């Protein structure tokens, strides 16, 4: 059945793997276009035999995107970057790439598109990440006015890039940086709840053409979350305030160094520092919807989920008592 096949760009990523699993569980056929489909075995076993299909595509090559959409009834675009490297730039992947997917879908007559943006998508954002996310939203809307745009706050789950990154940093560093004094507000949202929102957004008629901001049940400061990470990993580390005017050049320096190193991303970039200048919490004004509006009414909390995967960073394993 035509409407049954959902193409998930970015399905191999942290959020993507949960989205593929949720779609397969919901009975959809799923196609995941990947740059290196031979590395996607983990995805194939998320559904019945043949339910999850891997194909080769790269958002920088529009003809590969058009090919990947053959026979599709719906599209999810989760492709995004945390930092830039070589041809993988925010402009090429987040802004231009999103337009490529939306225009290719429109050309095939596909109207169900869920596009993953981020809270902070704003043409006036101090960060290139935020500006290119805004450009992506505009390109998606221009091609497919009925597309659903989801903007999560930071997303947590066993393979996340936030708690794991700072827990890893605390293994070696004598102190963790409280960027901008640690006052930025964040509303972490569980990856499973984000995946449920994607599945709902694909099929809900009332979601068409709308924007949803996805946040978890509590708002924390950046400092609260670093203190929580240290407690859960049983690491006694200082939290040292690092003003934005120092954190920004330090991030730029790390970014420049890691661009030359193909095996890892920078632990912090100047652009990530710029994103922290603004609070990252879900809004509901101006017709913006929420997780609740997408039927996700029971949101998982940081306290319930994160300890289940941070224990592996404790010096002596999961039975080491946490500091009071
Ligand atoms: N994680 C968060 O806290 C968070 C918060 C807000 C918004 N978001 C947004 O949510 C989306 C998913 O985030 P994530 O954390 O799952 O990111 P991720 O783990 O880094 O995954 C990114 C995905 O994009 C794919 N990709 C990168 N370049 C590509 C290209 N040129 N062509 C095709 N695919 C390409 C990657 O595939 P390969 O296997 O080929 O590398 C991977 O599947 C992103 O749009 C991100 O901006 C995430």
mmCIF file of C-alpha atoms and ligand atoms in Angstrom:
data_model
loop_
_atom_site.group_PDB
_atom_site.id
_atom_site.type_symbol
_atom_site.label_atom_id
_atom_site.label_comp_id
_atom_site.label_asym_id
_atom_site.label_seq_id
_atom_site.Cartn_x
_atom_site.Cartn_y
_atom_site.Cartn_z
ATOM 1 C CA UNK A 1 0.000 0.000 0.000
ATOM 2 C CA UNK A 2 1.473 3.356 -1.071
ATOM 3 C CA UNK A 3 0.707 5.249 2.161
ATOM 4 C CA UNK A 4 2.454 2.567 4.140
ATOM 5 C CA UNK A 5 6.077 3.314 3.215
ATOM 6 C CA UNK A 6 7.808 6.006 5.286
ATOM 7 C CA UNK A 7 11.251 7.272 4.265
ATOM 8 C CA UNK A 8 13.366 8.409 7.240
ATOM 9 C CA UNK A 9 16.359 10.597 6.348
ATOM 10 C CA UNK A 10 18.725 10.631 9.336
ATOM 11 C CA UNK A 11 17.282 7.291 10.499
ATOM 12 C CA UNK A 12 20.740 6.076 11.498
ATOM 13 C CA UNK A 13 21.239 8.868 14.074
ATOM 14 C CA UNK A 14 20.499 9.041 17.787
ATOM 15 C CA UNK A 15 16.891 10.235 17.351
ATOM 16 C CA UNK A 16 16.518 8.399 14.028
ATOM 17 C CA UNK A 17 17.072 4.926 15.480
ATOM 18 C CA UNK A 18 14.205 5.453 17.937
ATOM 19 C CA UNK A 19 11.986 6.856 15.171
ATOM 20 C CA UNK A 20 12.659 3.830 12.929
ATOM 21 C CA UNK A 21 11.890 1.489 15.836
ATOM 22 C CA UNK A 22 8.629 3.333 16.656
ATOM 23 C CA UNK A 23 7.486 3.404 13.004
ATOM 24 C CA UNK A 24 8.221 -0.311 12.585
ATOM 25 C CA UNK A 25 6.298 -1.031 15.782
ATOM 26 C CA UNK A 26 3.388 1.012 14.406
ATOM 27 C CA UNK A 27 3.346 -1.352 11.415
ATOM 28 C CA UNK A 28 4.852 0.989 8.793
ATOM 29 C CA UNK A 29 7.296 -0.105 6.171
ATOM 30 C CA UNK A 30 10.398 2.014 6.664
ATOM 31 C CA UNK A 31 13.114 3.006 4.225
ATOM 32 C CA UNK A 32 16.280 4.592 5.636
ATOM 33 C CA UNK A 33 18.482 6.446 3.129
ATOM 34 C CA UNK A 34 22.020 6.452 4.517
ATOM 35 C CA UNK A 35 25.399 7.626 3.329
ATOM 36 C CA UNK A 36 26.820 4.224 4.333
ATOM 37 C CA UNK A 37 23.959 1.688 4.278
ATOM 38 C CA UNK A 38 26.376 -1.193 4.891
ATOM 39 C CA UNK A 39 26.681 0.109 8.481
ATOM 40 C CA UNK A 40 22.950 -0.093 9.176
ATOM 41 C CA UNK A 41 22.480 -3.707 10.329
ATOM 42 C CA UNK A 42 21.131 -2.529 13.679
ATOM 43 C CA UNK A 43 18.229 -0.837 11.846
ATOM 44 C CA UNK A 44 17.223 -3.896 9.815
ATOM 45 C CA UNK A 45 16.387 -5.904 12.936
ATOM 46 C CA UNK A 46 14.034 -3.221 14.274
ATOM 47 C CA UNK A 47 11.180 -4.636 12.198
ATOM 48 C CA UNK A 48 10.055 -7.922 10.671
ATOM 49 C CA UNK A 49 12.095 -9.393 7.829
ATOM 50 C CA UNK A 50 12.071 -6.842 4.974
ATOM 51 C CA UNK A 51 10.132 -4.215 6.952
ATOM 52 C CA UNK A 52 13.138 -1.869 7.267
ATOM 53 C CA UNK A 53 14.992 -1.204 4.029
ATOM 54 C CA UNK A 54 18.341 0.606 3.717
ATOM 55 C CA UNK A 55 19.299 2.574 0.589
ATOM 56 C CA UNK A 56 22.188 4.849 -0.310
ATOM 57 C CA UNK A 57 21.574 8.621 -0.343
ATOM 58 C CA UNK A 58 23.263 11.849 0.674
ATOM 59 C CA UNK A 59 21.443 15.163 1.083
ATOM 60 C CA UNK A 60 24.254 16.876 -0.786
ATOM 61 C CA UNK A 61 23.275 14.882 -3.913
ATOM 62 C CA UNK A 62 19.648 15.778 -4.804
ATOM 63 C CA UNK A 63 19.261 12.971 -7.352
ATOM 64 C CA UNK A 64 20.013 10.391 -4.623
ATOM 65 C CA UNK A 65 17.321 11.990 -2.442
ATOM 66 C CA UNK A 66 14.747 11.893 -5.265
ATOM 67 C CA UNK A 67 15.566 8.214 -5.905
ATOM 68 C CA UNK A 68 15.160 7.330 -2.224
ATOM 69 C CA UNK A 69 11.585 8.689 -2.243
ATOM 70 C CA UNK A 70 10.261 6.363 -4.925
ATOM 71 C CA UNK A 71 6.919 4.860 -3.890
ATOM 72 C CA UNK A 72 6.888 6.637 -0.500
ATOM 73 C CA UNK A 73 3.721 7.773 1.248
ATOM 74 C CA UNK A 74 5.427 9.869 3.913
ATOM 75 C CA UNK A 75 8.820 11.387 4.740
ATOM 76 C CA UNK A 76 10.644 12.211 7.963
ATOM 77 C CA UNK A 77 13.764 14.372 7.813
ATOM 78 C CA UNK A 78 15.984 14.134 10.903
ATOM 79 C CA UNK A 79 19.275 15.064 9.255
ATOM 80 C CA UNK A 80 21.220 17.624 11.238
ATOM 81 C CA UNK A 81 24.728 18.482 12.407
ATOM 82 C CA UNK A 82 26.209 19.427 15.755
ATOM 83 C CA UNK A 83 29.361 20.832 14.218
ATOM 84 C CA UNK A 84 30.711 21.418 10.709
ATOM 85 C CA UNK A 85 33.430 19.435 8.970
ATOM 86 C CA UNK A 86 34.565 19.622 5.319
ATOM 87 C CA UNK A 87 31.537 19.703 2.986
ATOM 88 C CA UNK A 88 29.220 18.890 5.913
ATOM 89 C CA UNK A 89 28.279 22.491 6.707
ATOM 90 C CA UNK A 90 25.169 23.822 8.453
ATOM 91 C CA UNK A 91 24.270 25.703 5.250
ATOM 92 C CA UNK A 92 24.624 22.643 2.993
ATOM 93 C CA UNK A 93 23.033 20.031 5.260
ATOM 94 C CA UNK A 94 20.560 21.781 7.545
ATOM 95 C CA UNK A 95 19.363 24.619 5.292
ATOM 96 C CA UNK A 96 19.873 23.493 1.670
ATOM 97 C CA UNK A 97 19.471 19.765 2.477
ATOM 98 C CA UNK A 98 16.075 20.307 4.125
ATOM 99 C CA UNK A 99 14.881 22.144 1.014
ATOM 100 C CA UNK A 100 16.177 19.347 -1.215
ATOM 101 C CA UNK A 101 14.134 16.751 0.721
ATOM 102 C CA UNK A 102 10.958 18.874 0.803
ATOM 103 C CA UNK A 103 11.119 19.796 -2.902
ATOM 104 C CA UNK A 104 11.821 16.182 -3.911
ATOM 105 C CA UNK A 105 8.824 15.048 -1.838
ATOM 106 C CA UNK A 106 6.590 17.723 -3.400
ATOM 107 C CA UNK A 107 7.754 16.724 -6.907
ATOM 108 C CA UNK A 108 6.614 13.157 -6.194
ATOM 109 C CA UNK A 109 3.247 14.324 -4.849
ATOM 110 C CA UNK A 110 4.080 13.322 -1.267
ATOM 111 C CA UNK A 111 2.397 15.685 1.196
ATOM 112 C CA UNK A 112 3.147 14.016 4.559
ATOM 113 C CA UNK A 113 6.496 15.393 5.719
ATOM 114 C CA UNK A 114 7.727 15.698 9.286
ATOM 115 C CA UNK A 115 10.767 17.940 9.546
ATOM 116 C CA UNK A 116 12.966 17.950 12.663
ATOM 117 C CA UNK A 117 14.072 21.450 13.534
ATOM 118 C CA UNK A 118 15.148 22.663 16.994
ATOM 119 C CA UNK A 119 14.076 25.186 19.628
ATOM 120 C CA UNK A 120 16.172 28.242 18.821
ATOM 121 C CA UNK A 121 15.474 28.099 15.064
ATOM 122 C CA UNK A 122 15.440 31.816 14.331
ATOM 123 C CA UNK A 123 16.753 33.919 11.415
ATOM 124 C CA UNK A 124 18.193 36.300 14.062
ATOM 125 C CA UNK A 125 19.826 33.585 16.180
ATOM 126 C CA UNK A 126 23.386 34.405 17.318
ATOM 127 C CA UNK A 127 24.329 30.832 16.204
ATOM 128 C CA UNK A 128 24.690 29.523 12.644
ATOM 129 C CA UNK A 129 22.943 26.343 13.875
ATOM 130 C CA UNK A 130 19.828 28.359 14.796
ATOM 131 C CA UNK A 131 19.876 30.492 11.634
ATOM 132 C CA UNK A 132 20.207 27.479 9.301
ATOM 133 C CA UNK A 133 17.432 25.640 11.193
ATOM 134 C CA UNK A 134 15.221 28.706 10.491
ATOM 135 C CA UNK A 135 16.232 28.733 6.810
ATOM 136 C CA UNK A 136 15.344 25.023 6.666
ATOM 137 C CA UNK A 137 11.887 25.652 8.110
ATOM 138 C CA UNK A 138 11.265 28.368 5.498
ATOM 139 C CA UNK A 139 12.417 26.095 2.647
ATOM 140 C CA UNK A 140 10.229 23.230 3.905
ATOM 141 C CA UNK A 141 7.167 25.502 4.217
ATOM 142 C CA UNK A 142 7.723 26.958 0.727
ATOM 143 C CA UNK A 143 7.787 23.483 -0.851
ATOM 144 C CA UNK A 144 5.171 21.758 1.316
ATOM 145 C CA UNK A 145 2.882 24.090 3.312
ATOM 146 C CA UNK A 146 1.296 21.108 5.098
ATOM 147 C CA UNK A 147 4.606 19.805 6.495
ATOM 148 C CA UNK A 148 4.806 19.357 10.271
ATOM 149 C CA UNK A 149 7.786 21.001 11.964
ATOM 150 C CA UNK A 150 9.003 19.635 15.311
ATOM 151 C CA UNK A 151 11.402 21.641 17.475
ATOM 152 C CA UNK A 152 12.764 19.703 20.451
ATOM 153 C CA UNK A 153 14.798 21.116 23.327
ATOM 154 C CA UNK A 154 17.902 19.005 24.050
ATOM 155 C CA UNK A 155 17.051 15.325 23.625
ATOM 156 C CA UNK A 156 18.185 12.740 26.200
ATOM 157 C CA UNK A 157 18.456 8.968 26.039
ATOM 158 C CA UNK A 158 21.158 6.286 26.369
ATOM 159 C CA UNK A 159 23.228 7.512 23.405
ATOM 160 C CA UNK A 160 22.615 11.252 23.788
ATOM 161 C CA UNK A 161 25.125 13.933 23.137
ATOM 162 C CA UNK A 162 24.547 15.982 26.267
ATOM 163 C CA UNK A 163 24.705 13.882 29.448
ATOM 164 C CA UNK A 164 27.166 11.416 27.890
ATOM 165 C CA UNK A 165 29.422 14.235 26.682
ATOM 166 C CA UNK A 166 29.706 15.945 30.067
ATOM 167 C CA UNK A 167 29.953 12.628 31.939
ATOM 168 C CA UNK A 168 32.803 11.669 29.623
ATOM 169 C CA UNK A 169 34.470 15.057 30.088
ATOM 170 C CA UNK A 170 34.277 14.644 33.896
ATOM 171 C CA UNK A 171 36.315 11.422 33.667
ATOM 172 C CA UNK A 172 39.422 13.398 32.686
ATOM 173 C CA UNK A 173 38.856 17.106 33.368
ATOM 174 C CA UNK A 174 39.389 18.535 36.864
ATOM 175 C CA UNK A 175 36.423 20.892 36.349
ATOM 176 C CA UNK A 176 33.375 21.337 34.101
ATOM 177 C CA UNK A 177 32.677 24.688 32.439
ATOM 178 C CA UNK A 178 29.552 26.597 33.473
ATOM 179 C CA UNK A 179 29.204 28.342 30.131
ATOM 180 C CA UNK A 180 27.748 31.828 30.581
ATOM 181 C CA UNK A 181 27.563 31.163 34.338
ATOM 182 C CA UNK A 182 25.335 28.099 33.786
ATOM 183 C CA UNK A 183 22.117 30.138 33.845
ATOM 184 C CA UNK A 184 20.689 29.085 30.464
ATOM 185 C CA UNK A 185 17.353 27.289 30.888
ATOM 186 C CA UNK A 186 16.869 23.916 29.182
ATOM 187 C CA UNK A 187 13.894 21.531 29.029
ATOM 188 C CA UNK A 188 15.358 18.105 28.162
ATOM 189 C CA UNK A 189 12.966 15.761 26.374
ATOM 190 C CA UNK A 190 13.213 11.958 26.223
ATOM 191 C CA UNK A 191 14.148 10.491 22.839
ATOM 192 C CA UNK A 192 11.300 7.947 23.088
ATOM 193 C CA UNK A 193 8.793 10.796 23.518
ATOM 194 C CA UNK A 194 10.268 12.600 20.491
ATOM 195 C CA UNK A 195 9.948 9.402 18.423
ATOM 196 C CA UNK A 196 6.310 9.012 19.510
ATOM 197 C CA UNK A 197 5.701 12.630 18.451
ATOM 198 C CA UNK A 198 7.146 11.944 14.980
ATOM 199 C CA UNK A 199 4.886 8.911 14.463
ATOM 200 C CA UNK A 200 1.831 10.892 15.589
ATOM 201 C CA UNK A 201 2.737 13.944 13.472
ATOM 202 C CA UNK A 202 2.859 11.838 10.300
ATOM 203 C CA UNK A 203 -0.762 10.722 10.576
ATOM 204 C CA UNK A 204 -2.595 13.400 12.585
ATOM 205 C CA UNK A 205 -4.703 15.508 10.231
ATOM 206 C CA UNK A 206 -4.887 18.377 12.767
ATOM 207 C CA UNK A 207 -1.067 18.583 12.896
ATOM 208 C CA UNK A 208 -0.770 19.570 9.186
ATOM 209 C CA UNK A 209 1.107 22.805 8.580
ATOM 210 C CA UNK A 210 1.859 23.360 12.270
ATOM 211 C CA UNK A 211 4.951 23.826 14.431
ATOM 212 C CA UNK A 212 5.364 21.900 17.708
ATOM 213 C CA UNK A 213 7.946 22.612 20.418
ATOM 214 C CA UNK A 214 8.871 19.515 22.395
ATOM 215 C CA UNK A 215 10.046 19.787 25.989
ATOM 216 C CA UNK A 216 10.207 17.396 28.923
ATOM 217 C CA UNK A 217 8.296 17.692 32.205
ATOM 218 C CA UNK A 218 10.806 20.037 33.939
ATOM 219 C CA UNK A 219 12.918 23.094 33.162
ATOM 220 C CA UNK A 220 16.494 23.127 34.522
ATOM 221 C CA UNK A 221 19.432 25.485 34.327
ATOM 222 C CA UNK A 222 22.595 24.315 32.560
ATOM 223 C CA UNK A 223 24.220 24.327 36.024
ATOM 224 C CA UNK A 224 21.470 22.041 37.458
ATOM 225 C CA UNK A 225 22.120 19.512 34.687
ATOM 226 C CA UNK A 226 25.906 19.510 35.119
ATOM 227 C CA UNK A 227 25.524 19.102 38.908
ATOM 228 C CA UNK A 228 23.087 16.201 38.283
ATOM 229 C CA UNK A 229 25.595 14.586 35.892
ATOM 230 C CA UNK A 230 28.390 14.822 38.468
ATOM 231 C CA UNK A 231 26.168 13.355 41.188
ATOM 232 C CA UNK A 232 25.053 10.439 39.011
ATOM 233 C CA UNK A 233 28.593 9.657 37.907
ATOM 234 C CA UNK A 234 29.993 9.976 41.458
ATOM 235 C CA UNK A 235 32.621 12.484 40.306
ATOM 236 C CA UNK A 236 33.695 15.329 42.560
ATOM 237 C CA UNK A 237 34.519 18.065 40.070
ATOM 238 C CA UNK A 238 34.420 21.823 40.358
ATOM 239 C CA UNK A 239 31.847 23.716 38.279
ATOM 240 C CA UNK A 240 33.781 26.720 37.031
ATOM 241 C CA UNK A 241 31.884 29.706 35.580
ATOM 242 C CA UNK A 242 33.134 30.468 32.058
ATOM 243 C CA UNK A 243 31.699 33.750 30.744
ATOM 244 C CA UNK A 244 30.416 33.769 27.169
ATOM 245 C CA UNK A 245 33.195 36.140 26.048
ATOM 246 C CA UNK A 246 35.799 33.502 27.039
ATOM 247 C CA UNK A 247 33.793 30.376 26.141
ATOM 248 C CA UNK A 248 33.129 31.600 22.591
ATOM 249 C CA UNK A 249 36.779 31.924 21.435
ATOM 250 C CA UNK A 250 37.683 28.715 23.286
ATOM 251 C CA UNK A 251 34.893 26.893 21.426
ATOM 252 C CA UNK A 252 36.041 28.400 18.119
ATOM 253 C CA UNK A 253 39.575 27.192 18.778
ATOM 254 C CA UNK A 254 38.417 23.645 19.607
ATOM 255 C CA UNK A 255 36.151 23.654 16.541
ATOM 256 C CA UNK A 256 39.042 24.694 14.267
ATOM 257 C CA UNK A 257 41.329 22.003 15.740
ATOM 258 C CA UNK A 258 38.753 19.194 15.450
ATOM 259 C CA UNK A 259 37.876 20.079 11.840
ATOM 260 C CA UNK A 260 41.297 18.648 10.977
ATOM 261 C CA UNK A 261 40.623 15.462 12.974
ATOM 262 C CA UNK A 262 38.213 13.134 11.101
ATOM 263 C CA UNK A 263 37.559 10.699 13.978
ATOM 264 C CA UNK A 264 35.749 12.882 16.524
ATOM 265 C CA UNK A 265 33.717 16.058 16.915
ATOM 266 C CA UNK A 266 34.892 18.982 19.037
ATOM 267 C CA UNK A 267 33.769 18.730 22.693
ATOM 268 C CA UNK A 268 32.547 22.330 22.365
ATOM 269 C CA UNK A 269 32.265 24.745 19.427
ATOM 270 C CA UNK A 270 31.875 28.523 19.256
ATOM 271 C CA UNK A 271 28.469 27.999 17.649
ATOM 272 C CA UNK A 272 27.280 25.771 20.518
ATOM 273 C CA UNK A 273 28.324 28.515 22.944
ATOM 274 C CA UNK A 274 26.226 30.984 20.917
ATOM 275 C CA UNK A 275 23.188 28.658 21.169
ATOM 276 C CA UNK A 276 23.550 28.704 24.974
ATOM 277 C CA UNK A 277 23.079 32.484 25.010
ATOM 278 C CA UNK A 278 19.331 31.910 24.708
ATOM 279 C CA UNK A 279 17.044 29.753 26.870
ATOM 280 C CA UNK A 280 15.998 26.495 25.210
ATOM 281 C CA UNK A 281 12.476 25.873 26.495
ATOM 282 C CA UNK A 282 9.223 24.993 24.722
ATOM 283 C CA UNK A 283 6.728 27.777 23.992
ATOM 284 C CA UNK A 284 3.035 27.415 23.267
ATOM 285 C CA UNK A 285 2.170 30.945 22.172
ATOM 286 C CA UNK A 286 1.514 31.964 18.512
ATOM 287 C CA UNK A 287 -0.261 28.670 17.764
ATOM 288 C CA UNK A 288 2.807 26.533 18.560
ATOM 289 C CA UNK A 289 1.753 23.030 19.618
ATOM 290 C CA UNK A 290 3.213 20.761 22.301
ATOM 291 C CA UNK A 291 3.940 17.083 22.890
ATOM 292 C CA UNK A 292 0.563 16.930 24.611
ATOM 293 C CA UNK A 293 -1.184 18.101 21.407
ATOM 294 C CA UNK A 294 0.507 15.203 19.595
ATOM 295 C CA UNK A 295 -0.943 12.738 22.092
ATOM 296 C CA UNK A 296 2.244 12.290 24.163
ATOM 297 C CA UNK A 297 0.742 12.967 27.566
ATOM 298 C CA UNK A 298 3.113 11.012 29.852
ATOM 299 C CA UNK A 299 6.573 12.508 29.372
ATOM 300 C CA UNK A 300 9.607 10.702 30.783
ATOM 301 C CA UNK A 301 11.800 12.662 33.186
ATOM 302 C CA UNK A 302 15.561 13.101 33.376
ATOM 303 C CA UNK A 303 15.514 11.640 36.914
ATOM 304 C CA UNK A 304 13.752 8.450 35.769
ATOM 305 C CA UNK A 305 15.874 7.712 32.682
ATOM 306 C CA UNK A 306 19.339 9.252 32.847
ATOM 307 C CA UNK A 307 20.698 7.406 35.928
ATOM 308 C CA UNK A 308 20.046 4.174 33.990
ATOM 309 C CA UNK A 309 22.866 5.001 31.563
ATOM 310 C CA UNK A 310 25.179 7.392 33.421
ATOM 311 C CA UNK A 311 26.254 4.790 36.005
ATOM 312 C CA UNK A 312 28.796 3.432 33.520
ATOM 313 C CA UNK A 313 30.836 6.621 33.971
ATOM 314 C CA UNK A 314 31.282 6.022 37.734
ATOM 315 C CA UNK A 315 34.874 5.238 38.699
ATOM 316 C CA UNK A 316 33.896 1.863 40.229
ATOM 317 C CA UNK A 317 30.677 0.860 38.424
ATOM 318 C CA UNK A 318 26.982 0.905 39.246
ATOM 319 C CA UNK A 319 27.279 -0.182 42.891
ATOM 320 C CA UNK A 320 29.384 2.814 43.862
ATOM 321 C CA UNK A 321 27.260 4.996 46.153
ATOM 322 C CA UNK A 322 26.326 8.422 44.849
ATOM 323 C CA UNK A 323 27.539 11.414 46.861
ATOM 324 C CA UNK A 324 24.695 12.890 48.996
HETATM 325 N N1 LIG B 1 19.965 15.467 19.821
HETATM 326 C C1 LIG B 1 19.466 16.599 20.273
HETATM 327 O O1 LIG B 1 19.621 16.962 21.458
HETATM 328 C C2 LIG B 1 18.654 17.484 19.346
HETATM 329 C C3 LIG B 1 18.043 18.644 19.865
HETATM 330 C C4 LIG B 1 17.296 19.449 19.023
HETATM 331 C C5 LIG B 1 17.166 19.122 17.689
HETATM 332 N N2 LIG B 1 17.778 18.016 17.201
HETATM 333 C C6 LIG B 1 17.653 17.708 15.780
HETATM 334 O O2 LIG B 1 17.162 16.378 15.632
HETATM 335 C C7 LIG B 1 17.727 15.800 14.449
HETATM 336 C C8 LIG B 1 18.376 14.467 14.815
HETATM 337 O O3 LIG B 1 19.411 14.693 15.751
HETATM 338 P P1 LIG B 1 20.359 13.530 16.269
HETATM 339 O O4 LIG B 1 20.792 13.907 17.629
HETATM 340 O O5 LIG B 1 19.712 12.217 16.034
HETATM 341 O O6 LIG B 1 21.591 13.704 15.284
HETATM 342 P P2 LIG B 1 22.701 12.602 14.846
HETATM 343 O O7 LIG B 1 22.722 11.457 15.799
HETATM 344 O O8 LIG B 1 23.954 13.362 14.609
HETATM 345 O O9 LIG B 1 22.133 12.072 13.459
HETATM 346 C C9 LIG B 1 22.230 12.837 12.297
HETATM 347 C C10 LIG B 1 21.795 12.008 11.119
HETATM 348 O O10 LIG B 1 21.999 12.775 9.928
HETATM 349 C C11 LIG B 1 22.605 11.934 8.963
HETATM 350 N N3 LIG B 1 23.363 12.736 7.991
HETATM 351 C C12 LIG B 1 24.371 13.612 8.241
HETATM 352 N N4 LIG B 1 24.812 14.141 7.078
HETATM 353 C C13 LIG B 1 24.070 13.591 6.083
HETATM 354 C C14 LIG B 1 24.055 13.746 4.682
HETATM 355 N N5 LIG B 1 24.914 14.551 4.051
HETATM 356 N N6 LIG B 1 23.156 13.027 3.964
HETATM 357 C C15 LIG B 1 22.302 12.168 4.587
HETATM 358 N N7 LIG B 1 22.262 11.972 5.920
HETATM 359 C C16 LIG B 1 23.149 12.686 6.665
HETATM 360 C C17 LIG B 1 23.496 11.011 9.771
HETATM 361 O O11 LIG B 1 23.760 9.851 9.001
HETATM 362 P P3 LIG B 1 25.209 9.177 8.863
HETATM 363 O O12 LIG B 1 24.997 7.834 9.481
HETATM 364 O O13 LIG B 1 25.396 9.108 7.412
HETATM 365 O O14 LIG B 1 26.194 10.060 9.566
HETATM 366 C C18 LIG B 1 22.578 10.711 10.959
HETATM 367 O O15 LIG B 1 21.669 9.687 10.623
HETATM 368 C C19 LIG B 1 18.699 16.828 13.885
HETATM 369 O O16 LIG B 1 18.060 17.564 12.881
HETATM 370 C C20 LIG B 1 19.000 17.717 15.076
HETATM 371 O O17 LIG B 1 19.375 19.039 14.685
HETATM 372 C C21 LIG B 1 18.526 17.169 17.992
#
